[in-house]
Coordinates of C-alpha atoms in Angstrom, one line a residue:
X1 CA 79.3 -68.4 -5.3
X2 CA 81.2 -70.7 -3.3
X3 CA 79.8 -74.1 -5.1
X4 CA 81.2 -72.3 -8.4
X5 CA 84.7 -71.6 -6.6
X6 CA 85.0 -75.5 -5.1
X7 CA 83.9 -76.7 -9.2
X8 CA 86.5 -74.7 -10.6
X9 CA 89.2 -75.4 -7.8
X10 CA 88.3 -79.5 -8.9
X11 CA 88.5 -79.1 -12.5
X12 CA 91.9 -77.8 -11.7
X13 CA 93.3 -80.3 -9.4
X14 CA 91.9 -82.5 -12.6
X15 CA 94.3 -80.9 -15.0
X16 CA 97.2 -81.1 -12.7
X17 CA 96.8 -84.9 -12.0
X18 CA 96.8 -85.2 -15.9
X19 CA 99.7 -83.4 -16.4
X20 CA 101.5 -85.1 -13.9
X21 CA 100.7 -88.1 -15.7
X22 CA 102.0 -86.7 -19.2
X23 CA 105.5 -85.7 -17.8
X24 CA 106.0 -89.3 -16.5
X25 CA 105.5 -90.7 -20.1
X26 CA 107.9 -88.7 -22.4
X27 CA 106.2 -90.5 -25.1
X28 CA 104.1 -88.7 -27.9
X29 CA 100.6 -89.0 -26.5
X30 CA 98.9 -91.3 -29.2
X31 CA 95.0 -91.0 -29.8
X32 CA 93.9 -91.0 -26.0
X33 CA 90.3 -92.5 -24.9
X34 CA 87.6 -90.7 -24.0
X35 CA 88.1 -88.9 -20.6
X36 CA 85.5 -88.9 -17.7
X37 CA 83.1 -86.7 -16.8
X38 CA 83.5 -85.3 -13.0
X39 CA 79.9 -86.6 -10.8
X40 CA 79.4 -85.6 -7.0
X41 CA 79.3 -88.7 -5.3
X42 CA 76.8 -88.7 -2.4
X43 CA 79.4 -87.7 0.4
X44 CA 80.0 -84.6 -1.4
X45 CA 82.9 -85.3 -2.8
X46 CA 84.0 -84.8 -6.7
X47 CA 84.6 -88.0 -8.4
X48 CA 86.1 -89.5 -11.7
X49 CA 84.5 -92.7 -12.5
X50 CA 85.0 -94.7 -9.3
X51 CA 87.9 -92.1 -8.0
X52 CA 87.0 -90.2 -5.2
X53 CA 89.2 -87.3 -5.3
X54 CA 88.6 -86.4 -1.8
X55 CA 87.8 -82.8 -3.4
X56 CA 84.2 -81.4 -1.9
X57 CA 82.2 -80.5 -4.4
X58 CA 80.9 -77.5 -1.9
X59 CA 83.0 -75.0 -0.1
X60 CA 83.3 -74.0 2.8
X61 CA 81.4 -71.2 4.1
X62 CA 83.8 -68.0 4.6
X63 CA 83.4 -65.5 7.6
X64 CA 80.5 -63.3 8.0
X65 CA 81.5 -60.1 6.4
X66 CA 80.4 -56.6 7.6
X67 CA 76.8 -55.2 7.1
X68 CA 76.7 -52.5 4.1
X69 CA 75.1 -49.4 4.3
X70 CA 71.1 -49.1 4.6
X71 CA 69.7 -48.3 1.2
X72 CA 67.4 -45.8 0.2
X73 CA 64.1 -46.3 0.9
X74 CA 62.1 -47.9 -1.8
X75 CA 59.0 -46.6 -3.6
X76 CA 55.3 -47.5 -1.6
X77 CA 54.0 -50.3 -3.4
X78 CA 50.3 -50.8 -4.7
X79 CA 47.8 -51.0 -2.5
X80 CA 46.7 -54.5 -1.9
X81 CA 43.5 -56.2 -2.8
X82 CA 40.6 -56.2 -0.3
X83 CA 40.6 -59.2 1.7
X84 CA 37.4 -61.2 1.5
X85 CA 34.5 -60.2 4.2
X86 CA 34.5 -61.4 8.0
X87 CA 31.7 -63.9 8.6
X88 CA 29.2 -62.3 10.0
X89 CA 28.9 -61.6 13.8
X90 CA 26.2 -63.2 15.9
X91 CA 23.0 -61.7 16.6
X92 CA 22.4 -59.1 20.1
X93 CA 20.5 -59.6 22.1
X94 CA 16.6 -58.0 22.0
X95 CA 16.4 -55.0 24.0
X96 CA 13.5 -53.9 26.7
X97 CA 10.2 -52.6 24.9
X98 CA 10.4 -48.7 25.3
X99 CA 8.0 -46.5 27.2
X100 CA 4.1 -46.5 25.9
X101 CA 3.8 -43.1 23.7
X102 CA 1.3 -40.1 24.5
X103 CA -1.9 -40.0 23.1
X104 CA -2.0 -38.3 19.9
X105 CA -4.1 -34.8 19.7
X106 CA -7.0 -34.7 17.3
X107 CA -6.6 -30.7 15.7
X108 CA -9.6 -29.0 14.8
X109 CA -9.3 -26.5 11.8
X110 CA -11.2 -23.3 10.8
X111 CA -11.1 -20.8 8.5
X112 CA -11.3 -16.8 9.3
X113 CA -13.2 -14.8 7.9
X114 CA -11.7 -11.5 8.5
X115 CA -8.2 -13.0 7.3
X116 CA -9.0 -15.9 4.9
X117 CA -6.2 -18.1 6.8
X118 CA -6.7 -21.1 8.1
X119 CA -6.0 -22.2 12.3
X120 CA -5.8 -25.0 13.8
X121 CA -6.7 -26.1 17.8
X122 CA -5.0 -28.9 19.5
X123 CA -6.7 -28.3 23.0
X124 CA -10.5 -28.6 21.6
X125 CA -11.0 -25.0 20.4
X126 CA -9.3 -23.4 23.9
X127 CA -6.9 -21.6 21.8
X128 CA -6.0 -21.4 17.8
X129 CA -2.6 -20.9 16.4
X130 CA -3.1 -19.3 12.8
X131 CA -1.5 -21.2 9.8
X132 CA 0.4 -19.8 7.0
X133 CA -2.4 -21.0 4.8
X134 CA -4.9 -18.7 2.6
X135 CA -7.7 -19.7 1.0
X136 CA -9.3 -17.6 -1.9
X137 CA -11.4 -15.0 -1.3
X138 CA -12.5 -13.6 -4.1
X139 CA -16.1 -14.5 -3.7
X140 CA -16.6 -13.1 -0.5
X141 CA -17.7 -9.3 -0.5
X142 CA -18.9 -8.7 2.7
X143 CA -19.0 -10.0 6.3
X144 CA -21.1 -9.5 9.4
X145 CA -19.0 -9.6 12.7
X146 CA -21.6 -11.7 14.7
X147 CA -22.2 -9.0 17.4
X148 CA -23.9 -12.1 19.6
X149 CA -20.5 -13.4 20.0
X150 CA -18.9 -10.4 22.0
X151 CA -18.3 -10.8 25.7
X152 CA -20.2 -8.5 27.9
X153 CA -18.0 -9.7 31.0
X154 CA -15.7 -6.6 31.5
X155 CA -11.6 -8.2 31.4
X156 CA -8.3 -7.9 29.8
X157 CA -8.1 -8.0 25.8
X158 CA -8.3 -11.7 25.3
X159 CA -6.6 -13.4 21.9
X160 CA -10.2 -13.7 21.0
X161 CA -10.8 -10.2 20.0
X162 CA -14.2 -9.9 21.3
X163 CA -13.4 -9.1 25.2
X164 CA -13.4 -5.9 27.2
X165 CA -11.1 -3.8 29.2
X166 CA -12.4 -1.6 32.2
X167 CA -11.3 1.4 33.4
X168 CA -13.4 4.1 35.5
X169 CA -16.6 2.8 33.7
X170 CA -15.4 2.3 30.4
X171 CA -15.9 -0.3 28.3
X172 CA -14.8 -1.7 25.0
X173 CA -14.6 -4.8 22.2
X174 CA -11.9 -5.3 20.3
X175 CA -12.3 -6.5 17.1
X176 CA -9.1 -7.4 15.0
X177 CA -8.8 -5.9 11.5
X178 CA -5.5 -6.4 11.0
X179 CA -4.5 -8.3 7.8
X180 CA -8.3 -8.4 7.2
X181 CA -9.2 -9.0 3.0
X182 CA -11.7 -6.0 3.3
X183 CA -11.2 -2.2 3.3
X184 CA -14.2 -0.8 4.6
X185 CA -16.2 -1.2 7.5
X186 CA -20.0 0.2 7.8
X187 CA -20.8 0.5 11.9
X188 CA -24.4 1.1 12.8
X189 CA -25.7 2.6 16.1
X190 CA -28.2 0.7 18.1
X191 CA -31.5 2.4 18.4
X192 CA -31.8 2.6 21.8
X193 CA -28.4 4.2 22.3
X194 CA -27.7 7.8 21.9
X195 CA -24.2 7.8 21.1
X196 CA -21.6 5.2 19.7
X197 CA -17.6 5.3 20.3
X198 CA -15.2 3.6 17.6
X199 CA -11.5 4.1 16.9
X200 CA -8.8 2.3 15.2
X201 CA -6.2 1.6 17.5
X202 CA -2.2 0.3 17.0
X203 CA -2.5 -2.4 19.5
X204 CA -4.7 -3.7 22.3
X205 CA -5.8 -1.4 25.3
X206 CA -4.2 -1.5 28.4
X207 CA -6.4 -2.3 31.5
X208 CA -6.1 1.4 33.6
X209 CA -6.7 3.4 30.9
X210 CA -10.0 5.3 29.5
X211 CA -10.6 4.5 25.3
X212 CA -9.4 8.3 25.2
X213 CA -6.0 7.6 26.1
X214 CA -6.1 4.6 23.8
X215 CA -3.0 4.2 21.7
X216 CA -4.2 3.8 18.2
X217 CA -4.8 5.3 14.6
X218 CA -7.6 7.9 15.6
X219 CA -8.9 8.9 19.2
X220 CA -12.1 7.6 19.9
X221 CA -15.2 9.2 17.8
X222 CA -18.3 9.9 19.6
X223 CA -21.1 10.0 16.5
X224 CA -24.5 10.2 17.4
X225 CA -25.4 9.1 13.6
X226 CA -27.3 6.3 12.7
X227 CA -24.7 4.6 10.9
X228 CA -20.7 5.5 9.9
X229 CA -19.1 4.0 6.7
X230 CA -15.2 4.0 7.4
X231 CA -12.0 3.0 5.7
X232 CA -9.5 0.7 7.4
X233 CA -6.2 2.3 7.9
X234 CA -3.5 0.1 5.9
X235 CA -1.5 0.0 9.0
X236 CA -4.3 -0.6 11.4
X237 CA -4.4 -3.6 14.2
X238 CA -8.1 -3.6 15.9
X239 CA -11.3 -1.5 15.4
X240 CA -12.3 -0.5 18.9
X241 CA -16.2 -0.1 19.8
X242 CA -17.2 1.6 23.0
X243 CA -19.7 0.3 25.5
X244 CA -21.1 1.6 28.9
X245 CA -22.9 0.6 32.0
X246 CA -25.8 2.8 30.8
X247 CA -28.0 3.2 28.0
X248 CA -26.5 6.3 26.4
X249 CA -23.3 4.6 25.2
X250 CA -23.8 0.9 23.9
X251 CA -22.2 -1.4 21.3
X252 CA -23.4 -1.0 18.2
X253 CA -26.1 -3.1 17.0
X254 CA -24.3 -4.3 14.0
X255 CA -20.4 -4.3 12.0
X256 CA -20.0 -5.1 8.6
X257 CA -17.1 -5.3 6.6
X258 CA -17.2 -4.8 3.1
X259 CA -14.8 -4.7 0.0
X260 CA -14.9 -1.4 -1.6
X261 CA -13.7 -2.6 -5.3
X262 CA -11.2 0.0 -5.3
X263 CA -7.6 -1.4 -6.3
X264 CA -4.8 0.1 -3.5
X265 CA -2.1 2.2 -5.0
X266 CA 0.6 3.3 -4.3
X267 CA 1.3 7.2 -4.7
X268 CA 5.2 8.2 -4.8
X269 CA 3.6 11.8 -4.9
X270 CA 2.1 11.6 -1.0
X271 CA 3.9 12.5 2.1
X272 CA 2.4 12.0 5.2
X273 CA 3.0 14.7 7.7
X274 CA 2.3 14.9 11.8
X275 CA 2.4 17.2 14.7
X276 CA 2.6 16.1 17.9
X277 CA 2.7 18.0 21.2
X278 CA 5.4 15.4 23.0
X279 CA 5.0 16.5 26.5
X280 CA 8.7 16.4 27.3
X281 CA 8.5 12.5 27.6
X282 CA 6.5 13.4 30.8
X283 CA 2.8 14.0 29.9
X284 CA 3.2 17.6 29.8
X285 CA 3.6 17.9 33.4
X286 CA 7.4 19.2 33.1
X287 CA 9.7 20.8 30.8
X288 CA 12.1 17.8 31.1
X289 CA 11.6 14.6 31.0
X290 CA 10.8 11.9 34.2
X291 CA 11.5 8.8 32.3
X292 CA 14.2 6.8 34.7
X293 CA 16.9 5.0 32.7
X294 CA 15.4 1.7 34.4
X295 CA 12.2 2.5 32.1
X296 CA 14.5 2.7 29.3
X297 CA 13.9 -0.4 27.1
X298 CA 9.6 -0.9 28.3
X299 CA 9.3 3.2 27.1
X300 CA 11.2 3.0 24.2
X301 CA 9.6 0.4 23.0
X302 CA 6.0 1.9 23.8
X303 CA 7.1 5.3 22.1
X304 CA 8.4 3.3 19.1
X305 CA 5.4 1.9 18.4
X306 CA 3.0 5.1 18.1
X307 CA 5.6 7.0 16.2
X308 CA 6.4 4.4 13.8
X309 CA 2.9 2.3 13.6
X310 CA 0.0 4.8 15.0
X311 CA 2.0 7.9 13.5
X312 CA 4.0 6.8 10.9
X313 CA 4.9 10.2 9.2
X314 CA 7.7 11.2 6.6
X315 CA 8.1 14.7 8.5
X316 CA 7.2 14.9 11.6
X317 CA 7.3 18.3 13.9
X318 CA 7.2 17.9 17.7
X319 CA 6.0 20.7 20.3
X320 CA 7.4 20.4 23.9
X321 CA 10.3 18.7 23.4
X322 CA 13.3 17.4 25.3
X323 CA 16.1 16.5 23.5
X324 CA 16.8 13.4 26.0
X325 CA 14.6 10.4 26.2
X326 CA 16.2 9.5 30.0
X327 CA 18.9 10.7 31.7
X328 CA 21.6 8.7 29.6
X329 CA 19.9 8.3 26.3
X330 CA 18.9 11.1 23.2
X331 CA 15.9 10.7 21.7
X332 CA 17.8 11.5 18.8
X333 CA 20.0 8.5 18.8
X334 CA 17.1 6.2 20.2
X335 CA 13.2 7.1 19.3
X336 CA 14.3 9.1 16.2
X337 CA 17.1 7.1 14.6
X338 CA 15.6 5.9 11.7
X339 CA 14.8 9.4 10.5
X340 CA 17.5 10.7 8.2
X341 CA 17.2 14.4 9.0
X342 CA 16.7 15.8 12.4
X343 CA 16.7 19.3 13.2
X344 CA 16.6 19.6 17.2
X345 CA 15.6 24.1 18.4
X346 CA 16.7 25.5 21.4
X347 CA 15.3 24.0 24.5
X348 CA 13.9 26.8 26.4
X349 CA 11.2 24.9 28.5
X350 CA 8.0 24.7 27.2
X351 CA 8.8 26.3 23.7
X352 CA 11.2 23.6 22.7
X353 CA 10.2 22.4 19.2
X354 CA 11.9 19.7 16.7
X355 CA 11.6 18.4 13.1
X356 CA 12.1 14.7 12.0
X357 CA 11.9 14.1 8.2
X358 CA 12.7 10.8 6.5
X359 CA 12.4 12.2 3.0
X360 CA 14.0 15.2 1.3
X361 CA 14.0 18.1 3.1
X362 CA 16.0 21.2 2.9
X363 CA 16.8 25.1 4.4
X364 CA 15.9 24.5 7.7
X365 CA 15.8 27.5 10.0
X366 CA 14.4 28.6 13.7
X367 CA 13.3 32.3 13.1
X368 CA 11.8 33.9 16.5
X369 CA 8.8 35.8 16.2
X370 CA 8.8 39.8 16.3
X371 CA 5.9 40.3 18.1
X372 CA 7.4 38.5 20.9
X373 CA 9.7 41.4 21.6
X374 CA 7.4 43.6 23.1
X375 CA 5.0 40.7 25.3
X376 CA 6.3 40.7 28.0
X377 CA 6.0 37.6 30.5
X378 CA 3.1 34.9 30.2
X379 CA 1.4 32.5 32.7
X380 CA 4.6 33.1 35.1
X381 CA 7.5 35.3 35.4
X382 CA 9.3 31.9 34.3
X383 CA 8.2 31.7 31.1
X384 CA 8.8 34.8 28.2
X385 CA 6.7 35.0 25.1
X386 CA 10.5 35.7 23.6
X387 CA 10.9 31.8 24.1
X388 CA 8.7 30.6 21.3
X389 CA 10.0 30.7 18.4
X390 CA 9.2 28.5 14.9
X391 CA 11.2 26.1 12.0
X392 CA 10.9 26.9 8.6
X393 CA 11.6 24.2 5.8
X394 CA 11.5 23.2 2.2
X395 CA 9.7 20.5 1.1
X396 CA 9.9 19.0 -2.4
X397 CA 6.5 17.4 -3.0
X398 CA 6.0 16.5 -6.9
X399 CA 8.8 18.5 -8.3
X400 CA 7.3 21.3 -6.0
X401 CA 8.8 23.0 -3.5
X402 CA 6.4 23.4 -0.3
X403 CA 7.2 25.8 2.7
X404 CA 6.8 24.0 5.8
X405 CA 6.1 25.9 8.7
X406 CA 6.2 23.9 12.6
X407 CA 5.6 25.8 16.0
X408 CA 4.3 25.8 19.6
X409 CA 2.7 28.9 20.3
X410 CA 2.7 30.9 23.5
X411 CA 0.4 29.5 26.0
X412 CA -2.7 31.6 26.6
X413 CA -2.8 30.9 30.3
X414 CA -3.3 34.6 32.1
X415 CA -3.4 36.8 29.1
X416 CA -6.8 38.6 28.9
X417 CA -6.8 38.9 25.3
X418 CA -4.6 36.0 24.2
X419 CA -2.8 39.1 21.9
X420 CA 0.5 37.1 21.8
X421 CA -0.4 33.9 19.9
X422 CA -2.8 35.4 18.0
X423 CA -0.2 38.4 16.8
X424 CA 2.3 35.1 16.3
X425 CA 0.0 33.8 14.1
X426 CA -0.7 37.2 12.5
X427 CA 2.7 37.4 11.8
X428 CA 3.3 33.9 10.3
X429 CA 0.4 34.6 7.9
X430 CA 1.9 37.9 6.6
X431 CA 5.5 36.1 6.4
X432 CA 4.2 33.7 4.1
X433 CA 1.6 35.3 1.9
X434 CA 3.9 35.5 -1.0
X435 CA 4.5 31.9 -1.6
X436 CA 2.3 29.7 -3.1
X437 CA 2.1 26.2 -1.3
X438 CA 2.4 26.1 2.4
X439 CA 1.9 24.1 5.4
X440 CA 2.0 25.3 8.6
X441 CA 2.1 22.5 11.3
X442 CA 1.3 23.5 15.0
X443 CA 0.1 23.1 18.7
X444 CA -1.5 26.1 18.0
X445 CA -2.6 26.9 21.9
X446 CA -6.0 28.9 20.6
X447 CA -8.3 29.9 23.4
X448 CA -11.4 29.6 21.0
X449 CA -11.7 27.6 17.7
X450 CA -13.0 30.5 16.1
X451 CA -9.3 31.9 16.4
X452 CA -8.7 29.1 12.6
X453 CA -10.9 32.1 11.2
X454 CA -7.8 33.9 11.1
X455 CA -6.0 31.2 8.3
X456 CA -9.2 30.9 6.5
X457 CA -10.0 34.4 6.0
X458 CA -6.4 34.5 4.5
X459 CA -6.9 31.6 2.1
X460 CA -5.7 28.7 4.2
X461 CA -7.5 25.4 4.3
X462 CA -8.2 23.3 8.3
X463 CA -7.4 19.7 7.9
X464 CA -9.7 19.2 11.1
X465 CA -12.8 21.7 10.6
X466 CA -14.3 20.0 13.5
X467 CA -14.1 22.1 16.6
X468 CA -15.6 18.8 18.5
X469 CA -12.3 16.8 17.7
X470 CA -10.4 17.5 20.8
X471 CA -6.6 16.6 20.1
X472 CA -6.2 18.3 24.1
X473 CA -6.7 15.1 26.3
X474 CA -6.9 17.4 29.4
X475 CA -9.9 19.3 28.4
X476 CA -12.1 19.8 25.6
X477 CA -9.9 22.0 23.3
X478 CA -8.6 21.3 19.8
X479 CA -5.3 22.9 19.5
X480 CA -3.5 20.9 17.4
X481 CA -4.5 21.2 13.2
X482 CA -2.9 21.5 10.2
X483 CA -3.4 24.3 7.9
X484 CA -2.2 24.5 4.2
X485 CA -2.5 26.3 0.7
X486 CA -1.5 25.2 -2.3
X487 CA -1.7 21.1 -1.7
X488 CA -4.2 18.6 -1.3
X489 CA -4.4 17.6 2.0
X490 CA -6.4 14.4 2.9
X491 CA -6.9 11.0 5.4
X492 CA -6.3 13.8 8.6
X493 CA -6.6 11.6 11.7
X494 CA -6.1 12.0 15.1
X495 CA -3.9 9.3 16.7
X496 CA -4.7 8.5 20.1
X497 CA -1.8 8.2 22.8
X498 CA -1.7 7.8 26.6
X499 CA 2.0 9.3 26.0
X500 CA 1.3 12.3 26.2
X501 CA -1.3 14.9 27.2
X502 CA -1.8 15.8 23.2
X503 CA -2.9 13.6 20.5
X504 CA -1.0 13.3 17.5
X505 CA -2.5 14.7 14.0
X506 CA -1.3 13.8 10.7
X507 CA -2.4 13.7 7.2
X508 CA -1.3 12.9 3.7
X509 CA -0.3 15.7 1.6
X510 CA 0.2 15.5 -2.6
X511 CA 0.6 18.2 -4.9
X512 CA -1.3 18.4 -8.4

């Protein structure tokens, strides 16, 4: 800007100096000759022709004026393009060699032939972790357990299946039938033995108790038959075989398992029902129970697993029972949760009863019995025949409905005829001789076997007809049954349980 200003400041001075020369000749100006064109000479100066006019051709530069205000800031500009790449760095240096690894483990593989899965051994066949790996089996239809391979050393249940435990003299092999492709198992007794033990069980014995207070699926069967052909409980862990120091009880001299042919099913129609004399969480030897708190979680977890894998009933009614588990828990709220209808009777010592049912179930009632009015005391002042009382229920089984009768009756203990439970039992039978389907679940406290005659001679049907089956582990007594008209009752098993000083019986009921 200030070149421009100095150029036209020169041009002017130009025009002055010409006009200045005009007004001195007062002359017409005749045809002048061409004028001349201002140059910058090299010391800056404007010049015409060889004139310097002493005029710089540049100004001079003005005062710095005042800073404006800061703009706005301007829009982010485009990202710029990648720059090229770094030369590469130069090389590390090699690091020490690392530590020698461990020797690898050669597996060894087999195949079992109760499962049809495959295990595998990293410690030379010591012990086998089980693969989840099947193999077909549709070939096989039958397998002999290699009898040669049991243990005869008396010991804890070993992973191998084939040890013993010991308790007082007893003996027994475990043989694990869990999972196992067949259904059926023929046992067959050795000749020189008179007798020959077997039960399913829910889990391995514990060393310190007898095979009678095994927990399992039935108690132990004493069969003095040459052979026994049984089914495998669906829910069954190990088939138990008994064995003795002497020659009257001995394992048998051969197991076979075998695939019956016979497709499972599953029958919306069947409800499994159970009775089992509880013992007050104490073995019968109290009305309360003696589980501590500090046994809480061990106990539970023992209890759980007969009721809900060794029992495993939809309904099931429970003589002697306490409505606490310990001190600070309910066996409602902790060994029954999972059932969806509980019905808990008054707790009058020994007569307490109880009904669990995880299926339908309806019009439940505690009626006491009338003959019990007149009684009188039994086996101690303590204890009143008016304490025993019984639930009533309906069932619907098949569209049907089903009375379901569950009770504990009076103790015979004392009583020189045993008149009050066999009047209570006279009296159920009259209650419920107008209806057609009933089941009547019970520790029924008979003094003889022959006291069943009773239901039979009124048109009821024993699920356990043998007098032999003791469900009493104290003596030899078989209180416990169920009895029914109307139904089809089948698969009636004793479960065996070091719970309590009763066995639990169930069976699967359906109705045509």
């Amino acid at each position: 800007m200030k070149k421009y200003f100095a150029l036209i400041l020169a041009i002017a001075m130009v025009l002055m100096t010409l006009g200045i020369f005009s007004s001195c000749n007062q002359k017409s100006p005749a045809n002048g000759k061409d004028g001349l064109t201002p140059t910058i000479g090299e010391n800056g100066n404007w010049w015409l022709g060889d004139h310097d006019t002493g005029v710089k051709a540049a100004g001079v530069d003005g005062e710095k004026g005042a800073d404006g205000e800061k703009g706005d800031k301007g829009d982010k500009g485009d990202k710029g393009d990648t720059g090229a790449a770094g030369a590469p760095g130069s090389k590390g240096q090699t690091g020490a060699p690392g530590a020698a690894g461990a020797d690898g483990r050669t597996p060894k593989f087999k195949i079992n032939p109760m499962t049809y899965r495959m295990s595998v051994s990293y410690d030379d066949g010591a012990t086998w972790e089980e693969l989840d790996c099947s193999f077909d089996h549709s070939h096989v239809t039958e397998y002999d357990y290699p009898m040669d391979t049991v243990v005869k050393d008396a010991g804890t249940i070993a992973t191998s299946n084939n040890k013993y435990t010991i308790a007082e003299g007893y003996h027994g092999a475990l043989i694990k039938v869990e999972d196992s492709v067949f259904d059926t198992v023929t046992i067959t007794k050795r000749e020189s033995s008179d007798t020959m033990g077997y039960a399913f069980l829910a889990k391995e014995l514990c060393v310190g108790y007898s095979p009678s207070y095994a927990t399992g699926y039935t108690k132990v069967i004493w069969s003095s038959a040459d052979s026994v052909t049984l089914k495998i409980p669906d829910n069954a862990r190990y088939l138990y075989i008994y064995h003795n120091s002497n020659d009257k009880y001995m394992l048998p001299s051969a197991v076979k398992f075998s695939k019956s042919g016979e497709t499972p099913t599953v029958d919306e129609n069947a409800i499994r029902i159970a009775i089992w004399n509880i013992g007050h969480f104490s073995m019968g030897a109290s009305p309360n129970t003696k589980l501590t708190d500090k046994d809480f979680e061990a106990k539970l977890a023992d209890y759980k697993d007969f009721v809900y894998n060794a029992v495993d009933a939809d309904v099931i009614g429970l003589a002697e029972y306490s409505a606490k588990f310990t001190p600070s828990n309910l066996a409602k709220n902790t060994l029954f949760a999972d059932y969806t209808t509980a019905f808990e009777g008054t707790q009058s010592r020994y007569s307490c009863n109880a009904l669990y049912s995880r299926v339908p179930i309806s019009n439940i009632q505690q009626k006491t019995y009338e003959c019990n009015k007149t009684a009188g005391p039994l086996h101690t002042n303590l204890i009143a025949a008016s304490d025993y009382y019984y639930l009533t229920a309906d069932l619907t089984i098949n569209g049907e409905t089903v009375k379901l009768v569950s009770t504990h009756l009076a103790f015979h203990s004392n009583l020189t005829d045993d008149t009050v439970n066999k009047n209570q039992i006279l009296e159920l039978l009259e209650i419920y001789e107008e209806y057609d389907k009933v089941i009547m679940i019970a520790d029924w406290n008979v003094k003889e076997f022959s006291y069943f005659d009773l239901f039979t001679d009124a048109g009821y049907t024993l699920a356990n007809t043998d007098e032999t089956l003791y469900t009493y582990a104290n003596s030899n007594k078989s209180l416990d049954n169920i009895i029914y008209k109307g139904v089809t009752v089948s698969d009636f098993t004793l479960a065996g349980t070091n719970l309590s000083d009763h066995y639990a019986v169930y069976a699967t009921v359906t109705v045509e």
